[in-house]
Coordinates of C-alpha atoms in Angstrom, one line a residue:
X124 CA -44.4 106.6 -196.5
X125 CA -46.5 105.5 -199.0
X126 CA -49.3 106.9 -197.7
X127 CA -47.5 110.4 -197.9
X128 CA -46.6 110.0 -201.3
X129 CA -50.1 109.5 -201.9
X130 CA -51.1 112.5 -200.1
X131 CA -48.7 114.6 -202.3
X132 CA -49.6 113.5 -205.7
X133 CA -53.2 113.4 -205.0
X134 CA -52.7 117.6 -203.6
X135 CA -50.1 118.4 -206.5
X136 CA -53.0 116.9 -208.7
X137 CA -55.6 119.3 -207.2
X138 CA -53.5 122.4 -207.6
X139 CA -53.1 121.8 -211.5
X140 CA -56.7 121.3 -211.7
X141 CA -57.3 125.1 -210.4
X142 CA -54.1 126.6 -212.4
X143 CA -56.2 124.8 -215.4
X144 CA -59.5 126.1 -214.2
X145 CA -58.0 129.6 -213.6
X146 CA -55.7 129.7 -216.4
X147 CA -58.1 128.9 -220.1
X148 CA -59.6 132.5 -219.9
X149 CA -58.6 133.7 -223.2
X150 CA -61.2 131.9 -225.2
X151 CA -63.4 135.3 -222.8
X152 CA -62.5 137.5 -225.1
X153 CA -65.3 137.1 -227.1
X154 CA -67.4 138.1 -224.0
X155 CA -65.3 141.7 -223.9
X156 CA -64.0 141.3 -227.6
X157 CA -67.0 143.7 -229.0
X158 CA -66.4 146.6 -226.1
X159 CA -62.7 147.5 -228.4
X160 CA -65.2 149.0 -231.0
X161 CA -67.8 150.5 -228.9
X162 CA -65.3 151.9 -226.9
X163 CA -62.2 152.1 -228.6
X164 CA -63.6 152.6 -232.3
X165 CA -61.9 149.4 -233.6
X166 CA -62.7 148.2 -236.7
X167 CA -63.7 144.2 -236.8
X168 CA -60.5 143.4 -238.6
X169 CA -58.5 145.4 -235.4
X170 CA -60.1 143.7 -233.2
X171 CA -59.2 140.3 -234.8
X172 CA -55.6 141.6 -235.0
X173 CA -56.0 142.0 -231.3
X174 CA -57.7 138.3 -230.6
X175 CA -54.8 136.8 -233.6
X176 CA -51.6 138.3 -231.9
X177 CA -53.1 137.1 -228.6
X178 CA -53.2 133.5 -229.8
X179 CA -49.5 133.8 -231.4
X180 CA -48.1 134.8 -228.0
X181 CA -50.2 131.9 -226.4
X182 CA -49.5 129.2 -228.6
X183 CA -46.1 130.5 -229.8
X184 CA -44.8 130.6 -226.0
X185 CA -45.6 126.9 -225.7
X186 CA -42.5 125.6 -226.2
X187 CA -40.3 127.3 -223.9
X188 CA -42.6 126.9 -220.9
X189 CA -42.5 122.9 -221.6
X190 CA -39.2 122.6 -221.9
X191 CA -38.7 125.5 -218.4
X192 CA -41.9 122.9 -216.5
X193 CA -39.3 119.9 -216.8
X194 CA -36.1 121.8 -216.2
X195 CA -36.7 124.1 -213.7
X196 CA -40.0 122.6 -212.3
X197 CA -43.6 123.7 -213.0
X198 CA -43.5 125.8 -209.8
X199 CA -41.9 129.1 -211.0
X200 CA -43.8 128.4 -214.3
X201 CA -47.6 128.5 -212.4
X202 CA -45.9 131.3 -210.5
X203 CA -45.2 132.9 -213.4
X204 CA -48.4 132.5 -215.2
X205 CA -50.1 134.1 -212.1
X206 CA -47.9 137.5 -212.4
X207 CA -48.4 137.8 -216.0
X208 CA -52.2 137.4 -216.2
X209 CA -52.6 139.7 -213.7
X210 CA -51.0 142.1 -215.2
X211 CA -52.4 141.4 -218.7
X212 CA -55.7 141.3 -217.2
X213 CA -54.9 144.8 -215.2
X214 CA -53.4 146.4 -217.9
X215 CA -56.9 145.8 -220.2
X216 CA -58.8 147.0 -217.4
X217 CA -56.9 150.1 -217.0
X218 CA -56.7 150.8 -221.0
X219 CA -60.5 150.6 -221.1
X220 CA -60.7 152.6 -218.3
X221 CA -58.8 155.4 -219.3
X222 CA -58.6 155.4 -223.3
X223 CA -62.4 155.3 -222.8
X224 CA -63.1 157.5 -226.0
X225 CA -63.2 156.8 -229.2
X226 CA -59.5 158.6 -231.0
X227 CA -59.4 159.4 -234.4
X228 CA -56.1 157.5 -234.6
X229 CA -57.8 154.2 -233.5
X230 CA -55.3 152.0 -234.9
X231 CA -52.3 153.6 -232.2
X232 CA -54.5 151.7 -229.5
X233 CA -53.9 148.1 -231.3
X234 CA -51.0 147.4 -230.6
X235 CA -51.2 148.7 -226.6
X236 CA -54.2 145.9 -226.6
X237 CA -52.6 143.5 -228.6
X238 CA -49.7 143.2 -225.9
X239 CA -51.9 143.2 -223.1
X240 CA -54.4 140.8 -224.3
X241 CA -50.8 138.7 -225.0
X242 CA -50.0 138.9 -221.3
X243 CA -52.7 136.9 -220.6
X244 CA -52.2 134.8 -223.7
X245 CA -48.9 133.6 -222.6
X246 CA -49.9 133.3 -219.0
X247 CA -52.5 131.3 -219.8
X248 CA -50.2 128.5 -221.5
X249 CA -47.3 128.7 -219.2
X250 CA -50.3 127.2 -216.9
X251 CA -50.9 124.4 -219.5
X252 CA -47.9 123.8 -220.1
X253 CA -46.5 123.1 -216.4
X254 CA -49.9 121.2 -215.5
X255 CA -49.9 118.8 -218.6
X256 CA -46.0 118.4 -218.3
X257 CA -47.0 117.6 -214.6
X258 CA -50.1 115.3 -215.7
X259 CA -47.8 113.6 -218.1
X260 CA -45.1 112.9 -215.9
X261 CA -46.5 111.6 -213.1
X262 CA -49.1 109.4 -214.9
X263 CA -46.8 108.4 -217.0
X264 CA -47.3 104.6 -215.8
X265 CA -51.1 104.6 -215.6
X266 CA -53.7 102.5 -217.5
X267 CA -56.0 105.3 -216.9
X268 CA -53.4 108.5 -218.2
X269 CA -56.2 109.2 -220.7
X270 CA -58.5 110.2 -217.9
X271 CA -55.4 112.0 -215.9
X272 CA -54.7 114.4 -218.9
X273 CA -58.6 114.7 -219.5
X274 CA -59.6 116.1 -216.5
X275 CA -56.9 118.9 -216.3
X276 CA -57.9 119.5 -220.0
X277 CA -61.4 119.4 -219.5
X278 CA -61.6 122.1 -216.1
X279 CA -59.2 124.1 -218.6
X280 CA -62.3 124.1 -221.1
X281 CA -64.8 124.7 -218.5
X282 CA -62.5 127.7 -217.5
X283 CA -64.7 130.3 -220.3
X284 CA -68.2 128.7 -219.0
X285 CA -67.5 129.5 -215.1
X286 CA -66.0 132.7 -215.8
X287 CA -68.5 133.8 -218.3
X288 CA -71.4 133.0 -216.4
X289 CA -69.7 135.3 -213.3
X290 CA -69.7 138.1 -215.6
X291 CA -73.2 137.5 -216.5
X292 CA -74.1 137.2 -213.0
X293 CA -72.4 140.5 -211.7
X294 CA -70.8 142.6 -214.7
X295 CA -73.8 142.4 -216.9
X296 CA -74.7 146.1 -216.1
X297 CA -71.3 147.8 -216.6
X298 CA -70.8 150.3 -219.1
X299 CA -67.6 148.7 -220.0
X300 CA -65.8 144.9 -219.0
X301 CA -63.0 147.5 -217.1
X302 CA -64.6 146.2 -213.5
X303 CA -64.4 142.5 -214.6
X304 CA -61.2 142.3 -216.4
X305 CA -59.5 144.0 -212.9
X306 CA -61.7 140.9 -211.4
X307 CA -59.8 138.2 -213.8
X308 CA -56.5 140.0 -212.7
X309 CA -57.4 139.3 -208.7
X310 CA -58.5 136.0 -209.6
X311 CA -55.8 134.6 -211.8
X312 CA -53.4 136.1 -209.9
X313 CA -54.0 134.7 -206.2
X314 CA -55.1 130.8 -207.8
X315 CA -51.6 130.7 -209.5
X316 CA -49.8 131.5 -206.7
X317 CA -51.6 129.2 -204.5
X318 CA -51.6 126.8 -206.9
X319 CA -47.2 126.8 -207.1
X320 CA -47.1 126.6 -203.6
X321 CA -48.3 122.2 -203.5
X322 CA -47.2 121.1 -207.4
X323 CA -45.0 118.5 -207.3
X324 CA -43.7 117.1 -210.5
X325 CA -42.3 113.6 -210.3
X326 CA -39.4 111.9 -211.4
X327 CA -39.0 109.3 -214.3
X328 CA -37.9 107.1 -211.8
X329 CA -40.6 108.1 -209.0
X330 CA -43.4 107.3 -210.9
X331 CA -42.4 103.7 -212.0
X332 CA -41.8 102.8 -208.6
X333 CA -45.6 104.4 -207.9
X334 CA -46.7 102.3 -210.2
X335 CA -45.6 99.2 -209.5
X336 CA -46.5 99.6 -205.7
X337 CA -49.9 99.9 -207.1
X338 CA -49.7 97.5 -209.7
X339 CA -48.5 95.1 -206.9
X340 CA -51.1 96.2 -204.2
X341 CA -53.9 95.8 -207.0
X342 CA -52.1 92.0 -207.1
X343 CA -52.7 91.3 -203.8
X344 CA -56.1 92.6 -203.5
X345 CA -57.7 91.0 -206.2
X346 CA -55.8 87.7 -206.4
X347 CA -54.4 85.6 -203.8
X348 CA -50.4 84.3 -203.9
X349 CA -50.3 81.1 -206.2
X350 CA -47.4 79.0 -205.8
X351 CA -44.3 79.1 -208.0
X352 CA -46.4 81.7 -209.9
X353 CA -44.6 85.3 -210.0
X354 CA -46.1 88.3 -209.0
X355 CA -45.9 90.4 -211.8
X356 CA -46.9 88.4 -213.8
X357 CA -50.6 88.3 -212.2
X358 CA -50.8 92.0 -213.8
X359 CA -51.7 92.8 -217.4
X360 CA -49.7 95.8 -218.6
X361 CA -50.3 98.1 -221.3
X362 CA -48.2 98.4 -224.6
X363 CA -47.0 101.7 -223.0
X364 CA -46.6 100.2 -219.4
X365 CA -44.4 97.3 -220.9
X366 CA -42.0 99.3 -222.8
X367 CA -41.6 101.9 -220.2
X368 CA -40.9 99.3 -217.7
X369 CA -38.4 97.9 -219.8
X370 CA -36.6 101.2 -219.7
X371 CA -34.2 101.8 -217.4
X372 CA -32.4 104.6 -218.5
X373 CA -34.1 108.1 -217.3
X374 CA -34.2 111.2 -220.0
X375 CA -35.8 113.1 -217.5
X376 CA -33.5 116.6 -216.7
X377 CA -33.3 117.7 -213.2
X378 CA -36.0 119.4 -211.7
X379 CA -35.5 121.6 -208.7
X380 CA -38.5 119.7 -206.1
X381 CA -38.6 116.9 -208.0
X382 CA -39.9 114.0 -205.8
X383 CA -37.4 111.0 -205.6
X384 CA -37.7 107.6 -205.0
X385 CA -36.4 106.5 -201.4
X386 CA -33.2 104.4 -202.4
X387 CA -33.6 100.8 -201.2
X388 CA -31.1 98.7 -199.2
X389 CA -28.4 96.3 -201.1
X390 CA -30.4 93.7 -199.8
X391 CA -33.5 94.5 -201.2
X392 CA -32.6 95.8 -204.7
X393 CA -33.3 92.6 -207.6
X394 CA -30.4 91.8 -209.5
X395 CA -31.1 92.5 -213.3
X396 CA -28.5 92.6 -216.2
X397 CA -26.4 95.2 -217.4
X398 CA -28.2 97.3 -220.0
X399 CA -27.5 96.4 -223.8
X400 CA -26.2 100.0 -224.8
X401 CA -24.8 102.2 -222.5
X402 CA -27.5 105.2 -221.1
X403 CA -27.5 108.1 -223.0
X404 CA -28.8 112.0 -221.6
X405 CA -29.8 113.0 -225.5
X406 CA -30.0 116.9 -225.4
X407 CA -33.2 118.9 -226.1
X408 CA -31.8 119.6 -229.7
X409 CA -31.6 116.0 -230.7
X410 CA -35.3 115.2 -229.3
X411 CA -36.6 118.0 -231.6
X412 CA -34.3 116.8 -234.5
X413 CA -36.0 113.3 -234.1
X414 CA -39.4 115.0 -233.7
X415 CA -38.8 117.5 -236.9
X416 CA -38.2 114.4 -239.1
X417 CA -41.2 112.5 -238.1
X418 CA -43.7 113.1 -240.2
X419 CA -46.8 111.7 -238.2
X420 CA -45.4 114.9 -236.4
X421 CA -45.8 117.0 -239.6
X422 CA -49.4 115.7 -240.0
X423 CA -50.5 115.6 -236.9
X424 CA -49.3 120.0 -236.6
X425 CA -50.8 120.9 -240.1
X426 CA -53.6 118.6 -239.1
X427 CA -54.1 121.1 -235.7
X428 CA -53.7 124.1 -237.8
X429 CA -56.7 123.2 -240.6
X430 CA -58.4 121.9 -237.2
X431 CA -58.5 124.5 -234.6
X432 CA -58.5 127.6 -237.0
X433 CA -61.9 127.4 -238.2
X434 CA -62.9 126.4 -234.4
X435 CA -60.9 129.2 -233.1
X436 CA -62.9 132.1 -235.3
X437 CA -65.7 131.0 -234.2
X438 CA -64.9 130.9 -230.3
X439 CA -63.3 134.4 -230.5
X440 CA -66.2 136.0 -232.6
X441 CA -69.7 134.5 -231.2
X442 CA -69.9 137.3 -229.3
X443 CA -69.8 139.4 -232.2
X444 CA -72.3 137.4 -234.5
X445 CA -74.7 138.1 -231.5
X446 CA -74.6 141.5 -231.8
X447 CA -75.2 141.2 -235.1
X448 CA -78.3 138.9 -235.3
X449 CA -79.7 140.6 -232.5
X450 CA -80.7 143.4 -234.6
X451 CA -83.5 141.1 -236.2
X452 CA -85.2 140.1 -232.5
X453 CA -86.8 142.6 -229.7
X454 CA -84.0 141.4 -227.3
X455 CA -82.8 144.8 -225.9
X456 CA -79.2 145.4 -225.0
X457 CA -79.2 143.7 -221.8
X458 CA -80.6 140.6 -223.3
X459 CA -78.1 140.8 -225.9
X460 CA -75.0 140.9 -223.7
X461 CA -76.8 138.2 -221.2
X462 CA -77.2 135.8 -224.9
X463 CA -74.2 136.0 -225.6
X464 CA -72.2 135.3 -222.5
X465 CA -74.6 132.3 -222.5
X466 CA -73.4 131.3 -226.3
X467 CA -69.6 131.7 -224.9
X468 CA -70.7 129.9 -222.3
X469 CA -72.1 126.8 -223.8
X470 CA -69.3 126.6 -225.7
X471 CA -66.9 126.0 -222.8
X472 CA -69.4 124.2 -221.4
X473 CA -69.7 121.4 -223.7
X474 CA -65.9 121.6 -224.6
X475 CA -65.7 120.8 -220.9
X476 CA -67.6 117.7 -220.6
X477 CA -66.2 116.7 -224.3
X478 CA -62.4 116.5 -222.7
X479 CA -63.8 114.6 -219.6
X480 CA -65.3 112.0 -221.8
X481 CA -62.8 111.8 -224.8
X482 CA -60.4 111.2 -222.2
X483 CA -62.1 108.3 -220.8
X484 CA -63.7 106.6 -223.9
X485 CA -60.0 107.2 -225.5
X486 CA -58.8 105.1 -222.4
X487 CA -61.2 102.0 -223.1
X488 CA -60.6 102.5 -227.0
X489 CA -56.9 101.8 -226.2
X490 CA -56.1 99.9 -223.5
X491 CA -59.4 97.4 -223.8
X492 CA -60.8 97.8 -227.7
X493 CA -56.3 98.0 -228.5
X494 CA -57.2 100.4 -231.4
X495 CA -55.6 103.5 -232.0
X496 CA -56.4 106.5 -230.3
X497 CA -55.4 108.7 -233.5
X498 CA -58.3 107.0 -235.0
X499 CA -60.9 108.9 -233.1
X500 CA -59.0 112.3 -234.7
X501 CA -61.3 111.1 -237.7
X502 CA -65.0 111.6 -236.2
X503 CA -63.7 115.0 -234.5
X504 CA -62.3 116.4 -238.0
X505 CA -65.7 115.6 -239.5
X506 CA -67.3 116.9 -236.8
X507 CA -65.5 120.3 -236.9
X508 CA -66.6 120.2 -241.2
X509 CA -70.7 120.1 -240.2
X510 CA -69.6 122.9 -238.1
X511 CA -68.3 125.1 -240.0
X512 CA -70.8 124.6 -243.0
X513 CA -73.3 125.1 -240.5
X514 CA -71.7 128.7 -239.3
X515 CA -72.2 129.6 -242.9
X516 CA -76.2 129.0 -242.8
X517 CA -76.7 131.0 -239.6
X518 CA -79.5 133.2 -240.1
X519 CA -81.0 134.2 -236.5
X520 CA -79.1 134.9 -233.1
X521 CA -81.4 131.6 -231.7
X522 CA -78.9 129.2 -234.2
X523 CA -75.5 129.9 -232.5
X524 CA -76.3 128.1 -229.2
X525 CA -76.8 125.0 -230.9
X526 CA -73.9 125.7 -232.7
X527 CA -71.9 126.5 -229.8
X528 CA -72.7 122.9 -228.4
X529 CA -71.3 121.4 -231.8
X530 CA -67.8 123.6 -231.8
X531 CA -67.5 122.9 -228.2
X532 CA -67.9 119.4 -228.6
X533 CA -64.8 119.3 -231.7
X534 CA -62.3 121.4 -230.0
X535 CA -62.6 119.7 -226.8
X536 CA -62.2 116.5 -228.2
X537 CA -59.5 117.6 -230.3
X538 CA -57.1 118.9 -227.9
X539 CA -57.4 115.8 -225.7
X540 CA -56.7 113.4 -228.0
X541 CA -54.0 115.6 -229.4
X542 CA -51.7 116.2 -226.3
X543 CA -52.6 112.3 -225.3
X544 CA -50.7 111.0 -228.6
X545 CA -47.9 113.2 -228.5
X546 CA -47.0 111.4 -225.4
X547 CA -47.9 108.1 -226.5
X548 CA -45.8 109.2 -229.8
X549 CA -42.7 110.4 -228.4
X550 CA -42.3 109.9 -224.5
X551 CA -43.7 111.5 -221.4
X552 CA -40.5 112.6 -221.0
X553 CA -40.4 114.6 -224.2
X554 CA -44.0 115.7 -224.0
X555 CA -43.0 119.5 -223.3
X556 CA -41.1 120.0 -225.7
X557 CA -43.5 117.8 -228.7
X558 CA -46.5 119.0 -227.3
X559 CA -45.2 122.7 -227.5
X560 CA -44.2 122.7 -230.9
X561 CA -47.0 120.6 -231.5
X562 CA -49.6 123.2 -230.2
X563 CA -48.0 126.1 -232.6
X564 CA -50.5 124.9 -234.9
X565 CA -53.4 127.0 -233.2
X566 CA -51.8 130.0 -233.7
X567 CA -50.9 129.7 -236.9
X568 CA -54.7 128.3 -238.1
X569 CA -56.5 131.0 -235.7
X570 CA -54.4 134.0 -236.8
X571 CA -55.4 133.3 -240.5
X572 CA -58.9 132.4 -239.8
X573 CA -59.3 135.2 -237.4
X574 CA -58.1 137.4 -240.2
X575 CA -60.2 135.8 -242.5
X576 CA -63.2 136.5 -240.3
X577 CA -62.3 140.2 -239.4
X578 CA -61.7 141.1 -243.5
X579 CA -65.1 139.3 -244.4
X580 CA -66.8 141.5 -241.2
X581 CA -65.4 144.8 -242.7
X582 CA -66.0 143.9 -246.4
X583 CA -69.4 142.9 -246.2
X584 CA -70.3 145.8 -243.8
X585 CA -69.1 148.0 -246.4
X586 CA -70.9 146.4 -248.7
X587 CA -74.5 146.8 -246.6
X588 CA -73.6 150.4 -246.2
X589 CA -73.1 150.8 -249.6
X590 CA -76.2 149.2 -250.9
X591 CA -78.2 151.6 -247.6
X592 CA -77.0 154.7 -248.9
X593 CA -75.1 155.3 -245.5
X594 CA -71.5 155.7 -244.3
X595 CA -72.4 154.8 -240.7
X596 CA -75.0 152.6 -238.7
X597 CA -74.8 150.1 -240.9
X598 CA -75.8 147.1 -239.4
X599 CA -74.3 143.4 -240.2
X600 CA -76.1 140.0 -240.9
X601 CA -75.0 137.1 -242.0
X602 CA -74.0 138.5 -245.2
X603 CA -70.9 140.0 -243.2
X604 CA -69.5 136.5 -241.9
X605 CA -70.8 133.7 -244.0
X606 CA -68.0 134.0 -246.7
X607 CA -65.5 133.2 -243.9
X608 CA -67.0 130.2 -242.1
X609 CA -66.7 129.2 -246.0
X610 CA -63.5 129.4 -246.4
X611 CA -63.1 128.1 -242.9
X612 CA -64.9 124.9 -244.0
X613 CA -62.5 124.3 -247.1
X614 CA -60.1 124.6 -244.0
X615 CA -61.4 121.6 -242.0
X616 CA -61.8 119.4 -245.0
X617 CA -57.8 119.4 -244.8
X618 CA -57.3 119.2 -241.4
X619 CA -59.7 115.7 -241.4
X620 CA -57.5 114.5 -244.4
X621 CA -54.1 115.2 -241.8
X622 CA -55.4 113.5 -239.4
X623 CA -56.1 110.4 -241.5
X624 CA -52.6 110.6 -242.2
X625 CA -51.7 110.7 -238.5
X626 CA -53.7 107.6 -238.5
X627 CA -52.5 105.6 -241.4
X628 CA -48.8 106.8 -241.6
X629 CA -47.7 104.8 -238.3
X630 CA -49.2 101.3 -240.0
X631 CA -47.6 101.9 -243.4
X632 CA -44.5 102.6 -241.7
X633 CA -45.1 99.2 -240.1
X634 CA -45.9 97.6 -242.8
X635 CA -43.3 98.3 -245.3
X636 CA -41.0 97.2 -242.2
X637 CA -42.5 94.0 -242.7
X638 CA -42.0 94.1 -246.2
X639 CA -38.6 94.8 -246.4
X640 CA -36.5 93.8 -243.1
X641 CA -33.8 95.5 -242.3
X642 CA -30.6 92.9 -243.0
X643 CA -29.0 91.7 -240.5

């Protein structure tokens, strides 16, 4: 039996891996972003409008698809995922395929895009959603759940680099990304469904019981029986493992395929005391109440917004600063495409093996160094600052790869640690609902950066053509997008001074508890 249950966490674990790997595709868009204005006739600032509304319906659906991943089981929600990125993905195929010249009424295409390019958007997080509400619960007991969220996290990052490096390898030549993007559809489709068919999510319940099994089996392996000495106690537990295994009350709703524990015989069951208040189901509502008046929850979301808005801008238009510092090399238009799916590329990369190791050094910094793991939030904001001011100082199309590494680097690191406190914060069994509100930030921060990006494009391509003597071929430089890696460094310096606050708010909190007892 034990084996099986074994069998089936390890295979529910593999299929959120692919909905993961299969499912962080939007951050593409800067590898097809640039074809709306080639082919379309879109301005830079539509085009952002595009890539911001996008991000709204990803970040914005986040809630609902936590809360539907622990009430009706993350299987309908992969399965949904799969149908609506396929037809998101379909849809933007068959728009560039058919609105393939550019209309004088440009703008009437915008919003056609804009809720196509959101199909995939809020695909793409009901996939997150169900697999880190899945990772959450059912590692909800380990030392190591650093390293269980990390990997999911970090093959969602790696997502843009596999992706972008197929298009490079077989969709380079294509007039337009219509061919790929009806690709993507095929391919996000068919992994999603597959991917519903062996996720399991487990009980509150199920996964203490896991857990001690192992913690026992560890026991025996490593330590023989000592006499009069109990067994548990031969097992050092975690702040986390020792109050949830103190808990015996389970918040966890009813999930349709939930996994169970196998009830044991009167004979075998311990006798323990009655609880000291009786157990209480808390409705969602109440959860959020208690999350809304938190304000290392306040922090830690304005913290996300200052933090992943600069970062987004970036990700969404490297494939347009390429285009634009190419004009100053001898790379032809081949080689320019080819560049910059490599930039997009090393991005994800890098923001892939930043999750896998945040998660694991985050692991050691908590469970072995027993410091906080908000207090690695500090190096990331600073590291997203040097960023930024370097974006400003880009002068040739060579500088962005570099810069790609450092971007990728911040953001991956950033939403590890991120989704890993919210459920150290508030509960696994809260964590869809915390993290979803949570991960509103991103939209928020990305729309106005976006915008920020897209009005400093237009402006300062104005201004070139201005200066030229020409209303059209006007070419940009770094003239057109330095101002708003500006402003988006201004941004970053506030989202480092939330995340101290996400750090130091939990110890003052402490501390004036020690300061002033409560009376008895």
């Amino acid at each position: 039996m034990e084996a099986r249950e074994r069998y089936t966490r390890t295979l529910s674990y593999a299929a959120i891996c692919l909905s993961m790997l299969c499912g962080g595709t939007t951050s593409l868009f800067a590898t097809y972003g640039s074809s709306f204005s080639e082919v379309l006739g879109f301005t830079q600032y539509e085009t952002n409008l595009v890539a911001s509304l996008g991000d709204y319906a990803h970040y914005m659906s986040a809630p609902l698809f936590g809360y539907l991943a622990l009430r009706t089981g993350p299987t309908r929600v992969i399965q949904a995922a799969g149908v609506l990125m396929f037809l998101g993905y379909l849809g933007l195929s068959q728009a560039l395929t058919r609105l393939d010249k550019a209309h004088a009424q440009a703008h009437h295409y915008v919003a056609t895009m804009s809720v196509l390019f959101a199909l995939v958007g809020v695909g793409s997080k009901a996939a997150y959603m169900a697999a880190m509400a899945t990772a959450a619960s059912n590692f909800r007991q380990s030392r190591h759940a650093g390293v269980a969220l990390g990997v999911p996290l970090s093959l969602y990052g790696l997502s843009t680099f596999v992706f972008s490096s197929v298009k490079a390898r077989w969709f380079e030549e294509d007039a337009t990304p219509a061919r790929y993007l009806a690709f993507m559809a095929g391919v996000s489709g068919v992994a999603h469904l597959v991917a519903s068919r062996f996720v399991v999510l487990e009980s509150a319940q199920a996964a203490k019981g896991a857990a001690r099994k192992r913690g026992a089996s560890a026991g025996d392996e490593q330590k023989p029986e000592v006499a009069g000495e109990p067994r548990s106690g031969r097992r050092r537990m975690t702040v986390a493992q020792a109050r949830d295994s103190s808990e015996d009350v389970d918040l966890t709703p009813p999930v349709s395929g939930v996994v169970e524990p196998a009830a044991e015989s009167p004979a075998a069951q311990p006798t323990r005391p009655a609880p000291a208040h009786p157990p209480t189901h808390a409705p969602a509502p109440s959860v959020l109440r208690t999350f809304a008046s938190d304000p290392v929850a306040w922090a830690l979301l304005l913290g996300l917004i200052c933090f992943s808005g600069p970062g987004m801008a970036f990700v969404n238009n490297c494939g347009t600063m390429v285009r634009a510092l190419a004009h100053n090399t001898q790379m032809t238009a081949e080689q320019t495409g080819r560049y910059r799916d490599r930039v997009v590329a090393t991005q994800s990369f890098f923001s892939f093996a930043s999750r896998l190791t945040t998660g694991y050094l985050s692991d050691v910094w908590r469970t072995r160094l027993r410091m906080p793991r908000a207090a690695l939030l500090v190096p990331v904001g600073l590291l997203m600052v040097y960023a930024q001011a370097a974006a400003a100082q880009v002068r040739v199309a060579s500088e962005l790869q570099p810069l790609a590494v450092v971007v990728g680097v911040a953001m991956g690191a950033g939403f590890t640690l991120a989704p890993t406190i919210t459920a150290e914060t508030w509960g696994a069994e809260n964590f869809g609902l915390c993290w979803g509100v949570v991960t509103l930030g991103p939209a928020i921060g990305g729309h106005v950066c976006n915008l920020v990006f897209g009005a400093s494009w237009d402006e300062g391509l104005a201004k070139i053509a201005a200066r030229m003597g020409v209303a059209k071929d006007a070419v940009c430089d770094n003239e057109c997008f330095a101002p708003a890696f500006m402003v988006g460094g201004r941004i970053a310096w506030l989202g480092l001074f939330f995340f101290v606050a996400v750090l130091c708010l939990p110890r003052a909190k402490s501390l004036w508890a020690r300061m002033h007892p409560a009376a008895p």
